Short mmCIF file of C-alpha atoms in Angstrom, two decimals:
data_model
loop_
_atom_site.label_atom_id
_atom_site.label_comp_id
_atom_site.label_asym_id
_atom_site.label_seq_id
_atom_site.Cartn_x
_atom_site.Cartn_y
_atom_site.Cartn_z
CA MET A 23 -75.07 34.92 37.73
CA ALA A 24 -76.35 32.79 40.49
CA ALA A 25 -79.15 30.37 39.95
CA ALA A 26 -82.49 31.22 41.30
CA PRO A 27 -83.34 29.25 44.48
CA ARG A 28 -85.74 26.43 43.94
CA VAL A 29 -89.11 25.91 46.12
CA ILE A 30 -88.46 21.79 46.29
CA GLU A 31 -85.41 20.42 47.87
CA GLN A 32 -83.10 19.13 45.56
CA ARG A 33 -80.87 16.78 47.92
CA SER A 34 -81.79 13.60 49.01
CA ILE A 35 -79.48 10.81 50.92
CA ASP A 36 -76.43 12.56 49.08
CA TYR A 37 -73.88 14.90 50.89
CA VAL A 38 -74.77 18.46 51.55
CA PRO A 39 -71.63 20.57 50.30
CA VAL A 40 -70.50 23.36 52.64
CA ARG A 41 -71.45 26.08 50.16
CA GLU A 42 -74.94 24.89 50.37
CA ARG A 43 -75.26 24.77 54.34
CA HIS A 44 -77.55 27.19 55.65
CA GLY A 45 -79.82 27.67 58.79
CA LYS A 46 -79.48 28.97 62.36
CA VAL A 47 -78.79 26.53 65.28
CA TRP A 48 -81.62 27.61 67.28
CA HIS A 49 -83.92 26.50 64.87
CA GLN A 50 -83.45 22.95 66.14
CA GLY A 51 -85.26 23.95 69.38
CA PRO A 52 -88.59 24.68 68.09
CA PHE A 53 -88.30 22.20 65.48
CA TRP A 54 -88.05 19.22 67.85
CA PHE A 55 -90.31 20.84 70.29
CA THR A 56 -93.19 20.93 67.91
CA GLY A 57 -91.90 17.49 66.50
CA ASN A 58 -92.65 16.18 69.72
CA PHE A 59 -95.52 18.03 70.99
CA VAL A 60 -98.18 15.85 69.49
CA LEU A 61 -101.03 13.43 70.69
CA THR A 62 -98.88 10.55 70.54
CA THR A 63 -96.50 11.82 72.90
CA MET A 64 -99.33 12.46 75.45
CA VAL A 65 -100.70 9.05 75.14
CA THR A 66 -97.32 7.96 76.50
CA GLY A 67 -98.16 9.79 79.55
CA PHE A 68 -101.62 7.70 80.03
CA LEU A 69 -99.39 4.87 81.26
CA GLY A 70 -98.47 5.26 84.79
CA PRO A 71 -101.87 6.20 86.19
CA GLU A 72 -103.56 3.33 84.26
CA LEU A 73 -100.76 0.94 86.10
CA GLY A 74 -101.86 2.36 89.40
CA LEU A 75 -99.08 4.94 89.67
CA SER A 76 -99.75 8.09 91.51
CA LEU A 77 -99.61 11.47 89.50
CA GLY A 78 -96.48 12.27 91.28
CA MET A 79 -94.81 9.18 90.59
CA SER A 80 -96.12 9.19 86.94
CA VAL A 81 -94.58 12.46 86.43
CA LEU A 82 -91.44 11.65 87.68
CA ALA A 83 -91.09 8.48 85.81
CA VAL A 84 -91.81 10.62 82.38
CA ILE A 85 -89.49 13.15 83.20
CA LEU A 86 -86.66 10.97 84.05
CA GLY A 87 -87.33 8.53 81.30
CA ALA A 88 -87.88 11.35 78.64
CA CYS A 89 -84.60 13.32 79.75
CA PHE A 90 -82.71 9.86 79.59
CA GLY A 91 -83.82 9.19 76.08
CA THR A 92 -83.41 12.69 74.73
CA PHE A 93 -79.69 12.42 75.56
CA PHE A 94 -79.04 10.00 72.93
CA MET A 95 -81.19 11.77 70.22
CA ALA A 96 -79.56 15.11 71.16
CA PHE A 97 -75.95 13.76 70.52
CA HIS A 98 -77.11 12.42 67.14
CA ALA A 99 -77.92 15.86 66.31
CA ASN A 100 -74.34 16.77 66.43
CA GLN A 101 -73.69 14.28 63.42
CA GLY A 102 -75.44 16.14 60.69
CA PRO A 103 -73.34 19.36 60.32
CA ARG A 104 -70.23 17.26 60.73
CA MET A 105 -71.07 14.60 57.95
CA GLY A 106 -73.65 16.47 55.92
CA LEU A 107 -75.36 13.43 55.51
CA PRO A 108 -78.98 12.08 56.65
CA GLN A 109 -78.84 10.08 59.86
CA MET A 110 -79.37 6.32 58.88
CA ILE A 111 -76.79 6.38 55.87
CA GLN A 112 -74.10 7.37 58.30
CA SER A 113 -74.82 3.54 59.68
CA ARG A 114 -72.82 2.37 56.72
CA ALA A 115 -69.65 3.34 58.67
CA GLN A 116 -70.41 0.95 61.48
CA PHE A 117 -72.20 -1.94 59.55
CA GLY A 118 -71.03 -1.60 55.96
CA THR A 119 -72.76 -0.14 52.85
CA ARG A 120 -75.06 -3.18 52.76
CA GLY A 121 -74.99 -4.35 56.41
CA ALA A 122 -76.74 -1.06 57.29
CA ILE A 123 -80.04 -2.86 56.21
CA VAL A 124 -79.95 -4.39 59.57
CA PRO A 125 -80.92 -1.33 61.41
CA PHE A 126 -82.52 0.15 58.43
CA ALA A 127 -85.20 -2.61 58.52
CA ALA A 128 -86.04 -1.58 62.13
CA VAL A 129 -86.17 1.96 61.54
CA VAL A 130 -88.67 1.99 58.65
CA PHE A 131 -90.99 -0.07 61.01
CA VAL A 132 -90.57 2.80 63.47
CA TYR A 133 -91.52 5.52 60.79
CA VAL A 134 -94.42 3.73 59.47
CA GLY A 135 -95.74 2.74 63.20
CA PHE A 136 -95.54 6.42 64.37
CA ASN A 137 -97.30 7.88 61.09
CA VAL A 138 -100.32 5.10 61.35
CA PHE A 139 -100.72 6.32 65.01
CA ASN A 140 -100.53 9.98 63.93
CA VAL A 141 -102.84 9.52 61.19
CA VAL A 142 -105.48 8.04 63.43
CA LEU A 143 -105.21 10.50 66.02
CA ALA A 144 -105.21 13.53 63.60
CA THR A 145 -108.46 12.01 61.81
CA GLU A 146 -110.21 11.85 65.07
CA GLY A 147 -109.24 15.18 66.05
CA LEU A 148 -110.31 16.91 62.65
CA GLN A 149 -113.54 14.82 62.60
CA THR A 150 -114.62 16.80 65.94
CA ILE A 151 -115.79 19.79 63.64
CA LEU A 152 -115.49 18.61 60.00
CA PRO A 153 -117.33 16.07 58.29
CA GLY A 154 -116.24 12.95 56.38
CA GLY A 155 -115.45 9.51 56.86
CA THR A 156 -112.32 7.73 58.04
CA THR A 157 -111.03 6.92 54.54
CA LEU A 158 -111.17 10.30 53.21
CA TRP A 159 -109.60 12.12 56.08
CA TYR A 160 -106.63 9.43 56.20
CA ALA A 161 -106.23 10.14 52.20
CA LEU A 162 -106.33 13.89 52.82
CA ILE A 163 -103.90 13.90 55.83
CA ILE A 164 -101.21 11.64 54.24
CA GLY A 165 -101.71 13.52 51.25
CA LEU A 166 -100.92 16.74 52.69
CA ALA A 167 -98.05 15.33 54.38
CA ILE A 168 -96.68 14.06 51.12
CA VAL A 169 -96.59 17.61 49.80
CA LEU A 170 -94.94 18.94 52.79
CA ALA A 171 -92.64 16.37 52.87
CA VAL A 172 -91.92 16.65 48.99
CA VAL A 173 -90.99 20.57 49.42
CA GLY A 174 -88.82 19.14 51.80
CA HIS A 175 -86.43 20.47 54.46
CA ASP A 176 -86.65 24.27 54.80
CA LEU A 177 -90.66 23.97 54.59
CA LEU A 178 -90.81 21.60 57.32
CA HIS A 179 -88.46 23.60 59.35
CA LEU A 180 -90.43 27.09 58.98
CA VAL A 181 -93.80 24.97 59.59
CA GLN A 182 -92.60 23.42 62.67
CA ARG A 183 -90.96 26.72 64.08
CA TRP A 184 -94.05 28.62 63.58
CA LEU A 185 -96.32 25.84 65.06
CA THR A 186 -94.17 26.04 68.21
CA TYR A 187 -95.68 29.68 69.20
CA VAL A 188 -99.24 28.43 68.53
CA LEU A 189 -98.82 25.25 70.52
CA ILE A 190 -97.29 27.10 73.51
CA ALA A 191 -100.04 29.57 73.54
CA VAL A 192 -102.94 27.09 73.46
CA PHE A 193 -101.60 24.34 75.56
CA GLY A 194 -100.24 26.86 78.12
CA VAL A 195 -103.84 27.83 78.92
CA LEU A 196 -104.99 24.17 78.75
CA THR A 197 -102.46 22.78 81.17
CA ILE A 198 -103.20 25.70 83.63
CA GLY A 199 -106.83 24.98 83.12
CA ALA A 200 -106.34 21.10 83.62
CA PHE A 201 -104.49 21.59 87.11
CA VAL A 202 -107.28 23.90 88.39
CA GLN A 203 -110.14 21.85 87.32
CA LEU A 204 -108.92 18.19 87.56
CA ASP A 205 -108.72 16.04 91.01
CA PRO A 206 -105.77 13.81 90.21
CA GLY A 207 -105.71 10.13 91.46
CA THR A 208 -109.66 9.64 91.26
CA ALA A 209 -109.71 7.84 88.10
CA HIS A 210 -107.32 4.76 88.73
CA ALA A 211 -107.29 4.74 92.40
CA ALA A 212 -108.10 0.92 92.67
CA ALA A 213 -105.71 0.32 89.63
CA SER A 214 -102.83 -1.97 90.74
CA GLY A 215 -101.06 -2.57 87.35
CA GLY A 216 -100.61 -6.04 88.00
CA GLY A 217 -97.28 -5.36 89.98
CA SER A 218 -95.22 -3.20 92.33
CA THR A 219 -94.99 0.48 92.03
CA TRP A 220 -91.18 -0.15 91.28
CA THR A 221 -92.26 -2.31 88.40
CA SER A 222 -94.73 0.29 87.18
CA PHE A 223 -92.44 3.18 87.55
CA LEU A 224 -89.72 1.21 85.34
CA VAL A 225 -92.61 0.46 82.67
CA VAL A 226 -93.26 4.16 82.31
CA PHE A 227 -89.56 5.02 82.44
CA SER A 228 -88.80 2.95 79.63
CA ALA A 229 -91.69 3.68 77.37
CA ALA A 230 -90.87 7.67 78.06
CA ALA A 231 -87.09 6.76 77.07
CA GLY A 232 -88.10 4.52 73.92
CA TYR A 233 -90.28 7.15 72.71
CA GLN A 234 -87.41 9.83 72.76
CA ILE A 235 -84.67 7.45 71.68
CA SER A 236 -86.86 6.63 68.83
CA TYR A 237 -86.22 10.16 67.24
CA ALA A 238 -82.72 9.39 67.10
CA ILE A 239 -83.29 7.84 63.88
CA TYR A 240 -83.71 11.20 62.03
CA VAL A 241 -82.21 13.65 64.13
CA SER A 242 -79.49 14.54 61.69
CA ASP A 243 -81.77 14.71 58.72
CA TYR A 244 -82.78 18.15 59.98
CA SER A 245 -79.40 19.41 61.07
CA ARG A 246 -77.29 18.18 58.02
CA TYR A 247 -77.82 21.82 56.51
CA LEU A 248 -76.28 23.73 59.55
CA PRO A 249 -72.82 25.15 58.66
CA LYS A 250 -69.89 22.54 59.44
CA ASP A 251 -68.40 24.85 62.04
CA VAL A 252 -71.51 25.36 64.17
CA PRO A 253 -70.64 24.45 67.70
CA ALA A 254 -71.34 20.77 68.99
CA ARG A 255 -72.66 21.85 72.29
CA LYS A 256 -75.23 24.42 70.87
CA VAL A 257 -76.64 21.62 68.09
CA ILE A 258 -76.76 19.35 71.21
CA TRP A 259 -78.16 21.76 73.56
CA TRP A 260 -81.16 23.27 71.37
CA THR A 261 -82.28 19.79 70.18
CA TYR A 262 -82.21 18.35 73.71
CA ALA A 263 -84.25 21.47 75.05
CA GLY A 264 -86.68 21.35 72.56
CA ALA A 265 -87.30 17.75 72.57
CA ALA A 266 -87.04 17.18 76.01
CA GLY A 267 -89.02 20.24 77.04
CA SER A 268 -92.14 19.25 74.76
CA ALA A 269 -91.85 15.58 75.99
CA VAL A 270 -91.80 16.28 79.61
CA TRP A 271 -94.50 18.99 79.23
CA LEU A 272 -97.13 16.85 77.21
CA MET A 273 -96.60 13.41 78.87
CA SER A 274 -97.02 15.05 82.27
CA LEU A 275 -100.09 16.43 81.01
CA GLY A 276 -101.37 13.27 79.88
CA ALA A 277 -100.69 11.42 83.54
CA LEU A 278 -102.73 14.15 84.70
CA LEU A 279 -105.77 13.57 82.37
CA SER A 280 -105.12 9.75 82.84
CA SER A 281 -105.20 10.21 86.68
CA ALA A 282 -108.37 12.24 86.94
CA LEU A 283 -110.70 11.08 83.93
CA PRO A 284 -112.28 7.56 84.05
CA GLU A 285 -111.99 7.26 80.47
CA PRO A 286 -108.95 9.27 79.41
CA GLY A 287 -108.23 9.97 75.78
CA ALA A 288 -105.93 12.39 73.93
CA ILE A 289 -109.15 13.89 71.90
CA THR A 290 -111.69 13.86 74.54
CA GLY A 291 -109.49 14.51 77.34
CA ILE A 292 -108.31 17.95 75.81
CA ARG A 293 -111.58 18.82 74.42
CA GLN A 294 -113.37 18.28 78.13
CA VAL A 295 -110.74 20.35 79.81
CA GLY A 296 -110.46 23.27 77.03
CA ASN A 297 -114.29 23.64 76.60
CA ASP A 298 -114.51 23.71 80.54
CA ILE A 299 -112.17 26.80 80.43
CA LEU A 300 -113.95 28.45 77.51
CA PRO A 301 -116.63 26.95 75.25
CA GLY A 302 -114.92 25.78 72.09
CA PHE A 303 -111.49 26.29 73.15
CA GLY A 304 -110.97 22.42 73.59
CA THR A 305 -112.43 21.92 70.26
CA PHE A 306 -109.90 24.43 68.83
CA ALA A 307 -107.11 22.96 70.94
CA VAL A 308 -107.89 19.59 69.19
CA VAL A 309 -107.85 21.02 65.78
CA VAL A 310 -104.25 22.57 66.62
CA SER A 311 -103.18 19.44 67.78
CA SER A 312 -104.18 17.61 64.58
CA VAL A 313 -102.36 20.16 62.39
CA ALA A 314 -99.29 19.72 64.41
CA LEU A 315 -99.74 15.70 63.54
CA ILE A 316 -99.75 16.41 60.16
CA GLY A 317 -96.48 18.43 60.34
CA ILE A 318 -94.78 15.48 61.97
CA THR A 319 -96.34 12.87 59.68
CA ALA A 320 -94.62 14.65 56.86
CA VAL A 321 -91.41 14.80 59.03
CA ASN A 322 -91.47 10.91 59.35
CA ALA A 323 -92.47 10.33 55.58
CA TYR A 324 -89.56 12.56 54.82
CA GLY A 325 -87.13 10.44 56.96
CA ALA A 326 -88.50 6.96 55.77
CA MET A 327 -87.86 7.91 52.27
CA LEU A 328 -84.25 8.76 53.10
CA THR A 329 -83.87 5.34 54.89
CA THR A 330 -85.60 3.13 52.28
CA THR A 331 -83.17 5.12 49.50
CA SER A 332 -80.56 4.33 51.38
CA ALA A 333 -81.34 0.69 51.73
CA VAL A 334 -82.07 0.39 47.81
CA ASP A 335 -79.04 2.33 47.03
CA ALA A 336 -76.70 -0.14 48.88
CA PHE A 337 -77.81 -2.98 46.40
CA ARG A 338 -78.21 -0.91 43.46
CA THR A 339 -77.11 2.44 42.98
CA VAL A 340 -79.59 5.26 42.71
CA LYS A 341 -79.27 8.76 41.56
CA PRO A 342 -80.77 11.08 44.41
CA THR A 343 -83.12 12.99 41.98
CA VAL A 344 -86.22 14.98 42.83
CA ARG A 345 -88.29 12.42 40.95
CA LEU A 346 -87.02 9.69 43.36
CA ARG A 347 -87.70 11.72 46.20
CA VAL A 348 -91.27 12.12 45.17
CA ALA A 349 -91.79 8.41 44.36
CA GLY A 350 -90.41 7.37 47.56
CA ILE A 351 -92.30 9.76 49.79
CA ALA A 352 -95.36 8.86 47.90
CA ALA A 353 -94.74 5.06 48.31
CA ILE A 354 -94.38 5.64 52.00
CA GLY A 355 -97.55 7.27 52.17
CA VAL A 356 -99.48 4.52 50.52
CA VAL A 357 -98.00 1.88 52.93
CA ILE A 358 -99.06 4.18 55.85
CA PHE A 359 -102.74 4.44 54.40
CA VAL A 360 -102.87 0.71 54.09
CA VAL A 361 -101.63 -0.03 57.48
CA ALA A 362 -103.94 2.61 59.10
CA MET A 363 -106.98 1.15 57.74
CA LEU A 364 -105.95 -2.52 59.04
CA LEU A 365 -105.24 -1.05 62.35
CA PRO A 366 -107.56 -2.45 65.16
CA LYS A 367 -109.52 0.41 67.06
CA ASP A 368 -107.95 -0.76 70.60
CA TYR A 369 -104.76 1.42 69.22
CA LEU A 370 -104.04 2.83 72.70
CA HIS A 371 -102.93 -0.88 73.93
CA SER A 372 -101.25 -1.37 70.52
CA PHE A 373 -99.33 2.02 70.73
CA ASN A 374 -97.81 1.16 74.35
CA THR A 375 -96.56 -2.13 72.91
CA PHE A 376 -95.10 -0.40 69.68
CA VAL A 377 -93.06 2.07 72.01
CA LEU A 378 -91.47 -0.73 73.79
CA MET A 379 -90.53 -2.52 70.64
CA MET A 380 -89.02 0.76 69.55
CA LEU A 381 -86.86 0.44 72.40
CA TYR A 382 -85.64 -2.90 71.87
CA PHE A 383 -84.59 -2.34 68.01
CA LEU A 384 -83.17 1.27 68.33
CA VAL A 385 -81.15 0.97 71.54
CA PRO A 386 -78.40 -1.05 70.61
CA TRP A 387 -78.19 0.65 67.15
CA THR A 388 -77.76 4.32 69.03
CA ALA A 389 -75.08 2.45 71.34
CA VAL A 390 -73.02 1.44 68.17
CA ASN A 391 -73.49 4.68 66.12
CA LEU A 392 -72.79 7.11 68.91
CA VAL A 393 -69.72 4.79 70.17
CA ASP A 394 -68.18 5.19 66.77
CA PHE A 395 -69.05 8.70 66.37
CA TYR A 396 -67.56 10.15 69.67
CA CYS A 397 -65.14 7.19 70.86
CA VAL A 398 -63.76 5.22 67.60
CA ARG A 399 -63.69 7.41 64.85
CA ARG A 400 -64.44 10.80 66.36
CA GLY A 401 -66.28 12.40 63.70
CA HIS A 402 -63.96 11.84 61.06
CA TYR A 403 -65.29 9.91 57.80
CA ALA A 404 -64.82 9.39 54.44
CA VAL A 405 -68.32 10.41 53.13
CA THR A 406 -67.30 9.32 49.55
CA ALA A 407 -66.54 5.69 50.82
CA ILE A 408 -69.68 5.51 52.52
CA PHE A 409 -71.55 5.85 48.93
CA ASP A 410 -69.00 3.45 47.52
CA SER A 411 -70.86 0.53 45.91
CA LYS A 412 -67.77 -1.83 46.36
CA GLY A 413 -67.81 -1.11 50.17
CA GLY A 414 -64.78 1.08 50.11
CA ILE A 415 -62.80 1.40 53.44
CA TYR A 416 -66.14 0.50 55.29
CA GLY A 417 -66.92 -2.84 53.35
CA ARG A 418 -70.30 -4.02 52.59
CA TRP A 419 -70.62 -6.09 55.52
CA SER A 420 -68.89 -4.71 58.44
CA TRP A 421 -68.91 -7.55 61.10
CA ARG A 422 -68.03 -5.49 64.08
CA GLY A 423 -71.18 -3.38 63.78
CA ILE A 424 -73.57 -6.42 62.91
CA VAL A 425 -71.93 -8.45 65.83
CA SER A 426 -72.29 -5.54 68.56
CA TYR A 427 -75.85 -4.86 67.16
CA ALA A 428 -76.66 -8.50 67.29
CA VAL A 429 -75.39 -9.12 70.80
CA GLY A 430 -76.74 -6.15 72.32
CA PHE A 431 -80.11 -7.17 71.19
CA VAL A 432 -79.75 -10.78 72.20
CA THR A 433 -78.67 -9.65 75.81
CA MET A 434 -81.79 -7.58 76.06
CA ILE A 435 -84.34 -10.34 75.38
CA PRO A 436 -84.02 -11.78 79.14
CA PHE A 437 -85.28 -8.10 80.32
CA PHE A 438 -87.99 -7.98 77.88
CA ALA A 439 -91.45 -7.39 79.41
CA THR A 440 -94.57 -7.18 77.08
CA HIS A 441 -97.78 -8.73 77.06
CA ALA A 442 -96.45 -11.30 74.65
CA PHE A 443 -93.27 -12.46 76.33
CA GLU A 444 -91.74 -11.91 79.52
CA GLY A 445 -87.91 -12.43 79.90
CA PRO A 446 -86.65 -14.31 82.93
CA VAL A 447 -84.71 -11.45 84.51
CA ALA A 448 -87.94 -9.39 84.12
CA LYS A 449 -89.84 -11.98 85.86
CA ALA A 450 -87.58 -12.06 88.58
CA LEU A 451 -87.78 -8.37 89.15
CA GLY A 452 -91.53 -8.35 89.11
CA GLY A 453 -92.17 -7.44 85.56
CA ALA A 454 -89.70 -4.35 85.64
CA ASP A 455 -88.09 -3.67 81.87
CA LEU A 456 -84.42 -2.93 82.29
CA SER A 457 -83.58 -4.03 78.92
CA PHE A 458 -81.99 -0.74 77.72
CA VAL A 459 -79.27 -1.27 80.12
CA PRO A 460 -77.67 -4.34 78.51
CA GLY A 461 -78.77 -3.26 75.18
CA LEU A 462 -76.62 0.16 75.67
CA LEU A 463 -73.68 -1.07 77.83
CA ILE A 464 -73.05 -4.29 75.98
CA GLY A 465 -73.91 -3.26 72.35
CA GLY A 466 -71.72 -0.17 72.65
CA GLY A 467 -69.24 -1.67 74.92
CA LEU A 468 -68.79 -4.61 72.56
CA TYR A 469 -68.26 -2.14 69.61
CA TYR A 470 -65.63 -0.36 71.45
CA LEU A 471 -63.68 -3.18 72.04
CA LEU A 472 -63.86 -4.78 68.69
CA ASN A 473 -62.25 -1.54 67.24
CA ARG A 474 -59.49 -1.19 69.50
CA ASN A 475 -57.04 -2.40 66.79
CA LEU A 476 -58.90 -0.45 63.93
CA ASP A 477 -56.34 1.15 61.64
CA LEU A 478 -57.42 4.82 61.89
CA ALA A 479 -54.44 6.01 60.33
CA ALA A 480 -55.05 3.97 57.24
CA GLU A 481 -58.70 5.53 56.96
CA GLN A 482 -57.10 9.10 57.35
CA ALA A 483 -55.89 9.31 53.79
CA ALA A 484 -59.30 8.32 52.59
CA VAL A 485 -61.02 10.98 54.86
CA GLU A 486 -58.62 13.89 53.43
CA ALA A 487 -59.26 12.59 49.86
CA SER A 488 -63.00 12.65 50.58
CA GLU A 489 -62.89 16.04 51.91
CA ARG A 490 -61.04 17.45 49.12
CA GLU A 491 -63.40 15.96 46.38
CA LEU A 492 -66.74 16.93 48.32
CA ASP A 493 -65.83 20.58 49.29
CA GLY A 494 -62.94 21.46 47.00
CA GLY A 495 -64.09 19.30 43.90
CA PRO A 496 -66.99 18.97 41.48
CA ALA A 497 -69.60 18.69 44.42
CA ASP A 498 -68.60 22.06 45.38
CA ARG A 499 -69.11 23.58 41.97
CA GLU A 500 -72.69 22.62 41.80
CA PRO A 501 -75.14 25.56 41.67
CA ALA A 502 -76.22 26.48 45.16
CA ALA A 503 -79.99 26.32 44.46
CA ALA A 504 -81.02 23.51 46.48
CA GLN A 505 -82.98 25.47 49.36
CA GLY A 506 -83.98 28.87 50.22
CA ALA A 507 -87.22 29.66 48.83
CA VAL A 508 -89.34 28.82 51.68
CA SER A 509 -86.88 29.37 54.72
CA SER A 510 -87.13 32.39 56.83
#
């Protein structure tokens, strides 16, 4: 008799056997729509008008930037069903089982940073109607996110999917009301942004692209349970449509609010516009937005746990138990709480800088990872070797991936344009940030060149042995009870 399904997810950084795969490919669409339909996304849209761009140019910049950045994110989603692994542990094939700590460090920074901003905004939203101080709400929000993350993959999918319908209805009304009520271009008519229109346009483009690329670090976490033979084009398309659609919508709405309101804020802007449509509707929209922020906070905590567990496992083999999952998620929650308490009040300025930093650290990683998957190894990996404590066929420190990442990052430095540092190329371009160009081209291109003589035939035997062991051996004989209780 089959084992009863368990409510709490049993899998962690380990491989998901074929017999445990489940879910529908279209679920990737609403999952990433809601995952991106959060107030932090709207904040990115504020940047254009603040730099002196017109509403039209601001919207164009976020559309092009978001669509460009989502391209990389969506292609990572296809790796989940092919490999049956979380996103970041796959990097061991390019960087080595221990060398993968290089991108892991940057990724944990992204997870924690995003969740800090999410918690701050969610608290501001809930405090519009509910009593309680900042410390209390930080603790409650993080605590609820931890519970969702502990239950795991299927519950997170379910919550995100149903929130999609609510968000579309509420923000559909809100967006129409904003276009009817607001007069774009009045709030920042005198703003110059400190540079030309072209420079400001590129700053917004880079911010939107970097924001979307940051989601690439955990896309496979939520596609790895899909059947192995699900069509690649469907996984990519649904992920792209959901993530790009919500980003373009909410960033554009943010640009509209910023161009029309003298002191725009994600909370105050939504509340003002919504309440003008119908008394209390704006406050309701803020609460709905705060709930969505709790959902993505759980998603981020889940991904941060997978990444940190992968990092620890590289140096000291760990058994991916439920107890370890709970401890890892709780530890991430504590870190987020502490950082949130220390965050300065001017977090909007900090957030824009944070988005650019994400772009700098993640671009060379996504280039290396995607080139390896689509151009070098073409989706064929020995999953058991990825967990080999001795390194296996991928080694402990893979110099090709590490060198490509490092060179890609270094070549980006002259193009950096931040408040703290402006590279010589960026300065020559009037402050325009084009760092993603060398990061992608040189990081990915160098990795491809360094692997031209890679003996893939020798790896093939390991790949075939791995597949026999995983889906024809002990792993496939485990009870299929990891999921199911909360899926729909």
